[in-house]
mmCIF file of C-alpha atoms in Angstrom:
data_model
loop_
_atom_site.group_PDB
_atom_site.id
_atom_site.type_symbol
_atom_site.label_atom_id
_atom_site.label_comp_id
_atom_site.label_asym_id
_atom_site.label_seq_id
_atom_site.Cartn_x
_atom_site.Cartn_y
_atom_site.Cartn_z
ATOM 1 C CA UNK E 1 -20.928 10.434 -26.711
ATOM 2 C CA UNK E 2 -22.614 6.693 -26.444
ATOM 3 C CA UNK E 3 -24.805 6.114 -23.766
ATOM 4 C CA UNK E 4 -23.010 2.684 -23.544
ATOM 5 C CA UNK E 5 -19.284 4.277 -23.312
ATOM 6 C CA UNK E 6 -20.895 7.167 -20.378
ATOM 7 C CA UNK E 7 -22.137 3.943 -17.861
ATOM 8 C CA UNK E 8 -19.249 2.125 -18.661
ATOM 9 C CA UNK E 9 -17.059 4.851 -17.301
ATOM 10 C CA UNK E 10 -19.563 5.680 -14.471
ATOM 11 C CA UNK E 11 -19.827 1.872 -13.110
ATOM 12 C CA UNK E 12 -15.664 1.716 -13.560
ATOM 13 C CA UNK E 13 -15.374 4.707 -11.836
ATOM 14 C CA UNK E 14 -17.904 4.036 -8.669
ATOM 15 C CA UNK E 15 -15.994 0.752 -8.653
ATOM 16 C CA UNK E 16 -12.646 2.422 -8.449
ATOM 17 C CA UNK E 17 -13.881 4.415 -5.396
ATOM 18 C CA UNK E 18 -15.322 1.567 -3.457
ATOM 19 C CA UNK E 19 -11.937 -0.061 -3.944
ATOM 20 C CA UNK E 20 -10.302 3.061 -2.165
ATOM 21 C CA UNK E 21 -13.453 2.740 0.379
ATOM 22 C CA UNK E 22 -12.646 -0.657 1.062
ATOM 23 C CA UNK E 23 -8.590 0.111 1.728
ATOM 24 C CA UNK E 24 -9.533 3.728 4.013
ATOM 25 C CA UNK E 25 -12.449 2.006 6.335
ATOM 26 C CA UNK E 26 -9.973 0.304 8.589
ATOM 27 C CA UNK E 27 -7.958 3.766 8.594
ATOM 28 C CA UNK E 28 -10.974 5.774 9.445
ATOM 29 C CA UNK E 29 -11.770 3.555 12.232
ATOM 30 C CA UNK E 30 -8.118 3.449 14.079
ATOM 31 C CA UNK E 31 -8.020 7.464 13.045
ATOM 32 C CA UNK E 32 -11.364 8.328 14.013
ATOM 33 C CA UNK E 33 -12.512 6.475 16.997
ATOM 34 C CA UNK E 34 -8.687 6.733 18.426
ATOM 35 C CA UNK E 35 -6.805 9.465 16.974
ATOM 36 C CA UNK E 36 -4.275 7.081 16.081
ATOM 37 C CA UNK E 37 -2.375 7.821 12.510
ATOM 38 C CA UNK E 38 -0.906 4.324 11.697
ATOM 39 C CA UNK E 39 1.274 4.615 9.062
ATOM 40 C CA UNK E 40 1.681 1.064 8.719
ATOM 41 C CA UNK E 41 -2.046 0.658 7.459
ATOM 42 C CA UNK E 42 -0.693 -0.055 4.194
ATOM 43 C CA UNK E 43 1.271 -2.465 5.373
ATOM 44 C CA UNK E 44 -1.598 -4.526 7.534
ATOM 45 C CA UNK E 45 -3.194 -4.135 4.097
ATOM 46 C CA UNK E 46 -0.208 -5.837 2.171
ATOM 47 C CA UNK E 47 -0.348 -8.963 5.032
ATOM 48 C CA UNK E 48 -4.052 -9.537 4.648
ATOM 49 C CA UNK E 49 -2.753 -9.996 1.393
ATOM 50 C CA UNK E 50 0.050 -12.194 1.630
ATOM 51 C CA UNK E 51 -2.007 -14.090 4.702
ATOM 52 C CA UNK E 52 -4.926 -14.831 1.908
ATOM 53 C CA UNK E 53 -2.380 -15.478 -0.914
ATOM 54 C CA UNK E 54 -0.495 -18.474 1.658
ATOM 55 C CA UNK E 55 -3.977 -19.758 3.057
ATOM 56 C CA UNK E 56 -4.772 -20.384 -1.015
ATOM 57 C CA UNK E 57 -1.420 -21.922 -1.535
ATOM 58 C CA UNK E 58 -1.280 -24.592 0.907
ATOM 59 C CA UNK E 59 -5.044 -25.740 -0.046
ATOM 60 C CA UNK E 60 -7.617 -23.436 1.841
ATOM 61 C CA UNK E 61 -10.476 -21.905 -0.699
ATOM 62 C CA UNK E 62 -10.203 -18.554 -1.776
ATOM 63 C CA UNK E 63 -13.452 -17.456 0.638
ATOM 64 C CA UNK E 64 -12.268 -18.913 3.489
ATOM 65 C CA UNK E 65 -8.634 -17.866 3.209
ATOM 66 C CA UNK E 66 -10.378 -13.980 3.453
ATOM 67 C CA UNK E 67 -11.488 -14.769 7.149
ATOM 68 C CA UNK E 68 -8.123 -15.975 7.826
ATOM 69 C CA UNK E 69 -6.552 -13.094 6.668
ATOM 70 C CA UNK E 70 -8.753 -10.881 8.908
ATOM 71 C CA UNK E 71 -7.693 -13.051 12.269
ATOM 72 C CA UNK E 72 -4.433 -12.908 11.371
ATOM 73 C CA UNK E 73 -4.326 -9.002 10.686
ATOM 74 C CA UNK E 74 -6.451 -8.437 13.807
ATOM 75 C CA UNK E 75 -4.006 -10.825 15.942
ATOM 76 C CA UNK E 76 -1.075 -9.149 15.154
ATOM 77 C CA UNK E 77 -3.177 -5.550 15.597
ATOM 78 C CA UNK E 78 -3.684 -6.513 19.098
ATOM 79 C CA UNK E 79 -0.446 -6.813 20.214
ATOM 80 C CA UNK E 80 1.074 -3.498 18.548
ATOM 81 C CA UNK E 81 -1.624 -1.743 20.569
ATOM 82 C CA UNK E 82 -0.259 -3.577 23.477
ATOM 83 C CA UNK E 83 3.102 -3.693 22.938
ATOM 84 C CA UNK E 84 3.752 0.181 21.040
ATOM 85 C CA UNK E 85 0.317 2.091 20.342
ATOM 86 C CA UNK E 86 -1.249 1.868 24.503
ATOM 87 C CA UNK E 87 2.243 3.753 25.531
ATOM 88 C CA UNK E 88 1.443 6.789 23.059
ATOM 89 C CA UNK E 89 -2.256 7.840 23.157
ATOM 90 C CA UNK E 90 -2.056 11.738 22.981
ATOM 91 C CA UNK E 91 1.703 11.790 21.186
ATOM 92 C CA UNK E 92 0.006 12.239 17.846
ATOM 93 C CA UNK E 93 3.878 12.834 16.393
ATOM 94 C CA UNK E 94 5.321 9.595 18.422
ATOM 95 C CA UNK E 95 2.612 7.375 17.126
ATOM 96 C CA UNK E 96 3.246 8.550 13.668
ATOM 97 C CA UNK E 97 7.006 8.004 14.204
ATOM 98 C CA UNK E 98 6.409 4.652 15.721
ATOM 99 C CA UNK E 99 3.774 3.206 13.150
ATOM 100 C CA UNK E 100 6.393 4.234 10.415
ATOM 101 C CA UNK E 101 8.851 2.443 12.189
ATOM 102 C CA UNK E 102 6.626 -0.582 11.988
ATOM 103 C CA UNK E 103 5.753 0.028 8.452
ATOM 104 C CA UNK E 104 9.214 -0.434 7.562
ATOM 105 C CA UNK E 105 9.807 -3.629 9.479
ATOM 106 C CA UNK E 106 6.775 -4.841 7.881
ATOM 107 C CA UNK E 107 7.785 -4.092 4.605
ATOM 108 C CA UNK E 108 11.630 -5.622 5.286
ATOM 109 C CA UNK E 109 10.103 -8.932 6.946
ATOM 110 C CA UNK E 110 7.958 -9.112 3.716
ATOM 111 C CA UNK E 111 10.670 -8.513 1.430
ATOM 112 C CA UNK E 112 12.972 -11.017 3.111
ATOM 113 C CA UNK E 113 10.252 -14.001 3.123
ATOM 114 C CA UNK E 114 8.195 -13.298 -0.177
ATOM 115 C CA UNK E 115 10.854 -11.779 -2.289
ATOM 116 C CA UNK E 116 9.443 -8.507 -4.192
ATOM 117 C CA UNK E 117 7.389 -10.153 -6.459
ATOM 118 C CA UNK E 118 4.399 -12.508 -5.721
ATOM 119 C CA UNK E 119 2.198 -14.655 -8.315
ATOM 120 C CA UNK E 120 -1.052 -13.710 -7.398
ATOM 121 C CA UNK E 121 -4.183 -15.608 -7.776
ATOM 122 C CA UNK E 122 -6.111 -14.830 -10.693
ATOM 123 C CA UNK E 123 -9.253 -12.451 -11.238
ATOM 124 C CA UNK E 124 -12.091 -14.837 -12.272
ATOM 125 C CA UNK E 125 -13.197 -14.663 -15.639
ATOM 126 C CA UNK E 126 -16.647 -13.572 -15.290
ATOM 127 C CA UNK E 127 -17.720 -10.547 -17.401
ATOM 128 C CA UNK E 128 -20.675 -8.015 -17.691
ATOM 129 C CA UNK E 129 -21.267 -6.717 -21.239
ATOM 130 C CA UNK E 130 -22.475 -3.021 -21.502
ATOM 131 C CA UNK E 131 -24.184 -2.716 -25.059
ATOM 132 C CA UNK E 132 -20.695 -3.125 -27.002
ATOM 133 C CA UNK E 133 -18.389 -2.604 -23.855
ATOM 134 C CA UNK E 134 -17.201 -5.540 -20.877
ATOM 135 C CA UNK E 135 -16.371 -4.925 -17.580
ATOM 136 C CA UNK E 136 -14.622 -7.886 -15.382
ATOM 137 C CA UNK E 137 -17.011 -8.442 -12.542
ATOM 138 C CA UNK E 138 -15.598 -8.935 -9.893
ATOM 139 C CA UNK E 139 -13.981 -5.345 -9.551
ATOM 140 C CA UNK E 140 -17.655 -4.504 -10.098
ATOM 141 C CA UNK E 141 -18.847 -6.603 -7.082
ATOM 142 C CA UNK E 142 -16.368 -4.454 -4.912
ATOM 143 C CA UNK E 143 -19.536 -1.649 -5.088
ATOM 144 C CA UNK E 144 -21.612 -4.020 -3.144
ATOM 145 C CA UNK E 145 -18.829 -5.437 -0.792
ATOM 146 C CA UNK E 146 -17.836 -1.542 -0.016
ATOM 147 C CA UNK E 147 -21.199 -0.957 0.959
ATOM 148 C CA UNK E 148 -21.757 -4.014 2.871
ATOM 149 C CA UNK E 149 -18.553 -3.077 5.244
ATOM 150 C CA UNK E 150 -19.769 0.944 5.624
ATOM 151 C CA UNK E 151 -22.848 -1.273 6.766
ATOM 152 C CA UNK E 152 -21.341 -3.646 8.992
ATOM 153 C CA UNK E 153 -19.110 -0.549 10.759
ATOM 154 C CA UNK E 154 -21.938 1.584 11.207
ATOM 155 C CA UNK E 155 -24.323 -0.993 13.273
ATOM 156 C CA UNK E 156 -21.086 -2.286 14.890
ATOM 157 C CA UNK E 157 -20.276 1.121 16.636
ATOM 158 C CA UNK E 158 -23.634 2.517 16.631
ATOM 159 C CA UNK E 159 -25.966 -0.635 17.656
ATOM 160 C CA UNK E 160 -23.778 -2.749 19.632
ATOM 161 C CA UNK E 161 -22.521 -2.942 23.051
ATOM 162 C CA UNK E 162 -18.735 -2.732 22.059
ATOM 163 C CA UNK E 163 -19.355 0.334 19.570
ATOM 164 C CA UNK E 164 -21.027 2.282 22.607
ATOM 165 C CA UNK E 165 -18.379 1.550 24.905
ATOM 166 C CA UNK E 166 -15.566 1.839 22.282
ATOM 167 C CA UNK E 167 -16.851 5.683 21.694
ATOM 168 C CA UNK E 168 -16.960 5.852 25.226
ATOM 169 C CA UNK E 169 -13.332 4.471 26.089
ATOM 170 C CA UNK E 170 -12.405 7.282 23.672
ATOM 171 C CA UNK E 171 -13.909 10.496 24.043
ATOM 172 C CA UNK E 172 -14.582 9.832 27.929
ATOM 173 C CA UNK E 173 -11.604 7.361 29.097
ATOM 174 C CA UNK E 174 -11.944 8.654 33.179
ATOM 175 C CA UNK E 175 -15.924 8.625 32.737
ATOM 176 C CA UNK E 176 -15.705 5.030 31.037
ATOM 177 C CA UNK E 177 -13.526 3.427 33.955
ATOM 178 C CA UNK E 178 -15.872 5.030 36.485
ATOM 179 C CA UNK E 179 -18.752 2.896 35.274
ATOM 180 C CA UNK E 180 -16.559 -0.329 35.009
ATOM 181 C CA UNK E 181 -15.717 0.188 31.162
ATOM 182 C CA UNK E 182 -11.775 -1.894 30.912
ATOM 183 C CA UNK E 183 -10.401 1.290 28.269
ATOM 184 C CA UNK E 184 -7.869 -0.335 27.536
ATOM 185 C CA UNK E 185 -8.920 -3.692 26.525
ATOM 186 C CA UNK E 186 -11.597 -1.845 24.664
ATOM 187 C CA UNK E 187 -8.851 0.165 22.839
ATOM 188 C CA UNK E 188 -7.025 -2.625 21.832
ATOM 189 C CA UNK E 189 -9.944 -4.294 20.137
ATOM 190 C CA UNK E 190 -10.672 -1.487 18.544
ATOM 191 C CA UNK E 191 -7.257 -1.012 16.649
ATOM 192 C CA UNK E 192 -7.761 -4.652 15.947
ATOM 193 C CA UNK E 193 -10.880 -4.291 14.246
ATOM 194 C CA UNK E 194 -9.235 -1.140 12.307
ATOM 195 C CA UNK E 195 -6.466 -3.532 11.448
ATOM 196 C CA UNK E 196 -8.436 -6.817 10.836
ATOM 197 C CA UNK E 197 -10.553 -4.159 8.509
ATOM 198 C CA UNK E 198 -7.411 -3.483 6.566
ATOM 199 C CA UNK E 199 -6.439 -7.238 5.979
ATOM 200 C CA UNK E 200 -9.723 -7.698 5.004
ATOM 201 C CA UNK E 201 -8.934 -5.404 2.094
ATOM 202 C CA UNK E 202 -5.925 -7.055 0.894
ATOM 203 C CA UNK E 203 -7.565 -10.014 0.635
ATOM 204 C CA UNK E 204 -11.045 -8.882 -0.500
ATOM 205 C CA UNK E 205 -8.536 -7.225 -3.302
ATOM 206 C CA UNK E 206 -5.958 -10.025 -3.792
ATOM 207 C CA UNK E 207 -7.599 -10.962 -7.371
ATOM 208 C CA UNK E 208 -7.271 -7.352 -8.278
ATOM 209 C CA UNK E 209 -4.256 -6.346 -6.847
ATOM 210 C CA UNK E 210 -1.394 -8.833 -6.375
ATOM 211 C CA UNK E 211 0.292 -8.841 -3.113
ATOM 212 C CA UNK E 212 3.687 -7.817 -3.250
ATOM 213 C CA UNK E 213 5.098 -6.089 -0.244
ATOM 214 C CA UNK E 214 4.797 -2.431 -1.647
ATOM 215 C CA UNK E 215 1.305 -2.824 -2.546
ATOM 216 C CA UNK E 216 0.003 -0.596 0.380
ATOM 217 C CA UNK E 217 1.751 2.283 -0.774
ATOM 218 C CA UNK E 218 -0.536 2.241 -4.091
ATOM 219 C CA UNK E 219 -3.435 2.656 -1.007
ATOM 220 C CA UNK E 220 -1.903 4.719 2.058
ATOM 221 C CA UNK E 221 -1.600 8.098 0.505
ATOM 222 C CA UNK E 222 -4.921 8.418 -0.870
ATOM 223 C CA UNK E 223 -6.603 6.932 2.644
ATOM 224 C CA UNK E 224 -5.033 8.984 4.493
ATOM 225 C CA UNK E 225 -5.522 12.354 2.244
ATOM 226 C CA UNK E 226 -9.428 10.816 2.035
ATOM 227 C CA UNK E 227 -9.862 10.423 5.925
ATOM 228 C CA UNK E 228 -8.251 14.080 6.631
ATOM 229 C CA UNK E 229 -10.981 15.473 3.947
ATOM 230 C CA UNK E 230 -13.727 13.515 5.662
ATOM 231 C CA UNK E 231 -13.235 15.177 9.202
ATOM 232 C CA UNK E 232 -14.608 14.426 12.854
ATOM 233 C CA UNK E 233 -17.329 12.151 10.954
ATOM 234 C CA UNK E 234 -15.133 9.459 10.094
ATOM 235 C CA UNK E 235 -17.630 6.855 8.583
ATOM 236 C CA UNK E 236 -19.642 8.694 6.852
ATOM 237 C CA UNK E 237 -17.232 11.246 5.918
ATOM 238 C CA UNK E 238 -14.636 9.064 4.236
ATOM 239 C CA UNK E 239 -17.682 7.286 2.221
ATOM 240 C CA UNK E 240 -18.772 10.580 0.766
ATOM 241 C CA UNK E 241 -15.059 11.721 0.397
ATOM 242 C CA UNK E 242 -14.029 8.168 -0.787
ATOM 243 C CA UNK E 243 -16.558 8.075 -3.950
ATOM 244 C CA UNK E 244 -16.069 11.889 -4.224
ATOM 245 C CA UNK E 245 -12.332 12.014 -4.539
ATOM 246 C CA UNK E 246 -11.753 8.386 -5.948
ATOM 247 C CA UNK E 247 -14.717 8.305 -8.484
ATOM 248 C CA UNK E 248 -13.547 11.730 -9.601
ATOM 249 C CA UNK E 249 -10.474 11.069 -10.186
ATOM 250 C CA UNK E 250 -11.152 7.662 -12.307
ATOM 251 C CA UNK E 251 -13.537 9.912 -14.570
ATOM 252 C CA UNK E 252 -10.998 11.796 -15.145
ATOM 253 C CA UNK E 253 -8.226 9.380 -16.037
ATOM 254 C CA UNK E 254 -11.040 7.820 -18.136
ATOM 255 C CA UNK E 255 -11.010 11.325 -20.490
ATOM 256 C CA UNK E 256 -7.841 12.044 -19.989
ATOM 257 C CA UNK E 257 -4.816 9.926 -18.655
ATOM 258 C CA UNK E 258 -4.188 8.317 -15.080
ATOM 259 C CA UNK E 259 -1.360 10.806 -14.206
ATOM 260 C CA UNK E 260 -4.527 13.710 -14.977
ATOM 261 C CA UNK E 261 -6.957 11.474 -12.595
ATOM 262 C CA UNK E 262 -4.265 11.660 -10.066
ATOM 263 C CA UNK E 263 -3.708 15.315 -10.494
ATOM 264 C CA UNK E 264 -7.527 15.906 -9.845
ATOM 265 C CA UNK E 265 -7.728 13.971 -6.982
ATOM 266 C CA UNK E 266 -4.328 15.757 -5.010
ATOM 267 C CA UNK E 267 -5.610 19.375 -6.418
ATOM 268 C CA UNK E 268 -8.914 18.680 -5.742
ATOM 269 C CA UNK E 269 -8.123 17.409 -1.906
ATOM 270 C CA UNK E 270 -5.960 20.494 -1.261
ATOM 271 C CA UNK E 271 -8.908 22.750 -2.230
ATOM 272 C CA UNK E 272 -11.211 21.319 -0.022
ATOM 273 C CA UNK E 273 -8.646 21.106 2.552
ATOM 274 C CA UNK E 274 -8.241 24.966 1.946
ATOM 275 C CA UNK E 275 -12.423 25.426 2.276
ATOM 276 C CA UNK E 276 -13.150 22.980 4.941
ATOM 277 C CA UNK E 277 -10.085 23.034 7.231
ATOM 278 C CA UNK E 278 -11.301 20.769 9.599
ATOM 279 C CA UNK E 279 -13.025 18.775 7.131
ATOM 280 C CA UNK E 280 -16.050 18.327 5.159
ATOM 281 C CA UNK E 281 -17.650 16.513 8.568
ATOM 282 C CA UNK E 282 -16.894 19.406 10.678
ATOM 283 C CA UNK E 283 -20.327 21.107 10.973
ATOM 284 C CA UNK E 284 -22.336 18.221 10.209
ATOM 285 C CA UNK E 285 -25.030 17.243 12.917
ATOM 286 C CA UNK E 286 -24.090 13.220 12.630
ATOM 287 C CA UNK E 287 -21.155 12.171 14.833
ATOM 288 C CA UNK E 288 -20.721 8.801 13.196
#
């Protein structure tokens, strides 16, 4: 086998799982610091998406229509908390049901303004040649911008103010309010910043994937399966089960054929699921 053809695959593949790391870290956030499944992450995905793709069309540059995106996302994150999510904390099952329910008016709304399909804006044409092989680069720069948000989350709850009371709001809500921590405006910035996390995704990956309003569905299913695998250590946890599970699998559609990458990634999260039943994170010292 070339030595060109083996990094090609191995740089397309780590790219492949930073692009799934990129589309679970605002899931892991809302799941693990809140215990909040929102089914409808796909779905703040697909409108930091569309919210880039409009900013572009009516003049803004591409890099500032991402920022945009995010306020937008984390706007309308803050009131569902307020209005649907801050009723349900501890109904696991009702804030499943209800976050569907959103996901579907999302998806409606977008179907009725954008239509079901959506020009998209263009990958730019810069390349990086591999002896005889060429990757596009900007799927390749995804490594470094999946790396930069871990980054960003991790001092964010771990070094800041907010990410110490956020933790606290959380896993000690009566505790928190005795020493004059507001809970519930801390909780609703925090499932902003899960969803403002998600628009950033759609946007970061408007070049690569075009918005359209089903496009979170291509993301949901594997985020999801990915956060369950990572366990109580939701950051690090989903970045060692996001390059685990999603560079596997694109090695192995690489080989073989995307439905056999998919296979390997489904078989290979029920197995672990079957080992590590509370996750890979479940015994680890690190809480974050």
């Amino acid at each position: 086998m070339e030595f060109d053809y083996l990094a090609t695959v191995l740089l397309s593949s780590l790219s492949s799982a930073s692009i799934l790391l990129i589309a679970t870290l605002g899931l892991a956030v809302v799941f693990g610091l809140m215990g909040v499944i929102n089914l409808a992450h796909g779905e703040f995905l697909m409108m930091g998406a569309y919210s880039a793709l409009v900013a572009t069309q009516i003049g803004i540059p591409y890099p500032l229509a991402i920022p945009f995106a995010v306020l937008v996302t984390m706007a309308f994150g803050a009131l569902v908390e307020v209005l649907i999510i801050r009723r349900l904390y501890g109904r696991i099952f009702d804030t499943m049901l209800a976050t569907w329910g959103l996901s579907i008016v999302m998806y409606q709304v977008a179907v009725l303004i954008f239509g079901t399909v959506t020009p998209g804006i263009g990958m730019p044409s810069y390349h990086i040649a591999i002896g005889d092989y060429q990757l596009a680069l900007y799927p390749i720069m995804m490594i470094l911008v999946a790396a930069a948000m871990a980054g960003f989350i991790y001092l964010l709850m771990t070094k800041s103010s907010y990410g110490r009371k956020a933790r606290a709001a959380i896993q000690q809500p009566d505790m928190a309010r005795a020493i004059g921590i507001e809970s519930s405006q801390i909780n609703t910035l925090t499932f902003s910043v899960g969803c403002g996390l998600a628009g950033f995704a759609g946007a970061i990956l408007l070049p690569i994937v075009p918005a359209t309003p089903s496009m979170g569905f291509a993301f949901v299913i594997k985020s999801f399966l990915a956060v369950v695998v990572a366990g109580p250590v939701t950051l690090t946890g989903s970045v060692v089960t996001a390059v685990g599970l999603g560079g596997g699998s694109s090695i192995t559609a690489s080989f073989l054929t995307s439905v056999a990458g998919d296979v390997f990634f489904f078989v290979l999260t029920a197995v672990l699921l079957w080992l590590f039943p509370f996750g890979i994170s479940s015994k680890w010292r690190k809480k974050m």
